[in-house]
Coordinates of C-alpha atoms in Angstrom, one line a residue:
T1 CA 5.5 14.6 33.2
G2 CA 2.5 15.8 31.0
E3 CA 2.5 18.0 27.9
F4 CA -0.3 20.2 26.5
G5 CA -0.5 20.9 22.7
G6 CA -2.6 20.3 19.6
M7 CA -0.1 18.0 18.1
G8 CA 3.4 16.6 18.7
L9 CA 5.5 19.5 19.8
E10 CA 8.3 18.6 17.2
G11 CA 5.7 18.6 14.4
A12 CA 4.5 21.9 15.6
V13 CA 7.8 23.4 15.4
R14 CA 8.3 22.1 11.9
L15 CA 4.9 23.5 10.7
G16 CA 4.8 26.6 12.9
F17 CA 8.3 27.8 12.4
R18 CA 8.7 26.5 8.8
K19 CA 9.6 29.8 7.3
E20 CA 12.1 30.6 9.9
L21 CA 13.7 27.3 9.5
E22 CA 14.0 27.4 5.8
V23 CA 15.7 30.8 5.7
L24 CA 18.7 28.9 7.3
P25 CA 20.7 26.6 5.0
A26 CA 20.3 22.9 6.0
G27 CA 22.9 22.0 8.5
P28 CA 24.0 22.7 12.1
E29 CA 22.7 26.1 12.3
R30 CA 19.2 25.2 11.3
D31 CA 19.4 22.1 13.5
A32 CA 20.4 24.2 16.4
L33 CA 17.5 26.7 15.8
Y34 CA 15.2 23.6 15.4
Q35 CA 16.3 22.3 18.8
Q36 CA 16.0 25.6 20.5
L37 CA 12.5 26.1 19.3
V38 CA 11.5 22.6 20.5
A39 CA 13.0 23.1 23.9
Q40 CA 10.9 26.3 24.0
M41 CA 7.8 24.5 23.2
Y42 CA 8.4 21.9 25.7
E43 CA 9.0 24.4 28.4
R44 CA 5.7 26.1 27.4
G45 CA 3.9 22.9 26.8
H46 CA 4.7 21.5 30.3
A47 CA 1.2 20.5 31.9
I48 CA 1.8 22.8 34.9
N49 CA 2.6 25.7 32.7
A50 CA -0.3 25.1 30.4
A51 CA -2.5 24.8 33.4
A52 CA -1.5 28.2 34.7
G53 CA -1.8 29.9 31.4
L54 CA -5.0 28.3 30.0
E55 CA -6.9 28.4 33.5
I56 CA -7.2 24.6 33.7
D57 CA -8.8 24.0 37.1
A58 CA -6.3 21.1 38.2
V59 CA -3.2 19.1 37.1
I60 CA -3.5 15.5 38.7
D61 CA -0.9 13.2 39.3
P62 CA -1.4 10.2 36.8
A63 CA -1.3 7.8 39.8
E64 CA -4.5 9.5 41.1
T65 CA -6.4 9.6 38.0
R66 CA -8.7 6.6 39.0
R67 CA -9.4 8.2 42.2
W68 CA -10.4 11.6 40.6
L69 CA -12.6 10.0 38.1
L70 CA -14.5 7.9 40.6
A71 CA -15.0 10.9 42.8
G72 CA -16.4 12.8 40.0
L73 CA -18.8 9.8 39.0
D74 CA -19.9 9.6 42.7
A75 CA -20.7 13.2 42.8
A76 CA -23.1 12.9 40.0
P77 CA -26.8 12.6 40.5
R78 CA -28.1 9.0 40.2
D79 CA -31.8 9.6 39.5
E80 CA -33.3 6.7 37.7
A81 CA -35.8 7.7 34.9
P82 CA -39.2 6.3 35.6
R83 CA -40.1 3.3 33.4
R84 CA -43.3 3.3 31.5
Y85 CA -45.3 0.1 31.8
V86 CA -46.2 -1.2 28.4
D87 CA -48.8 -3.9 28.3
A88 CA -47.7 -6.7 25.9
W89 CA -51.5 -7.4 25.1

């Protein structure tokens, strides 16, 4: 269960749809529109949907995160930089 967005989705709806929400009087109708917009953002913000739309290479199970990170680190070259010898005298 991952979500992808620049901020919390509820806050994004409040800021991004402020004009649409302010047109309606405060009450059940505005609340219903807000809930509908939040539901749409959650649907679009699911990690799988975001990965498909944003061309993210992979969505991994959180339980496999450590294995993926270790595989990436193991794949990196491990060339040790040559050390210069500095005479203390």
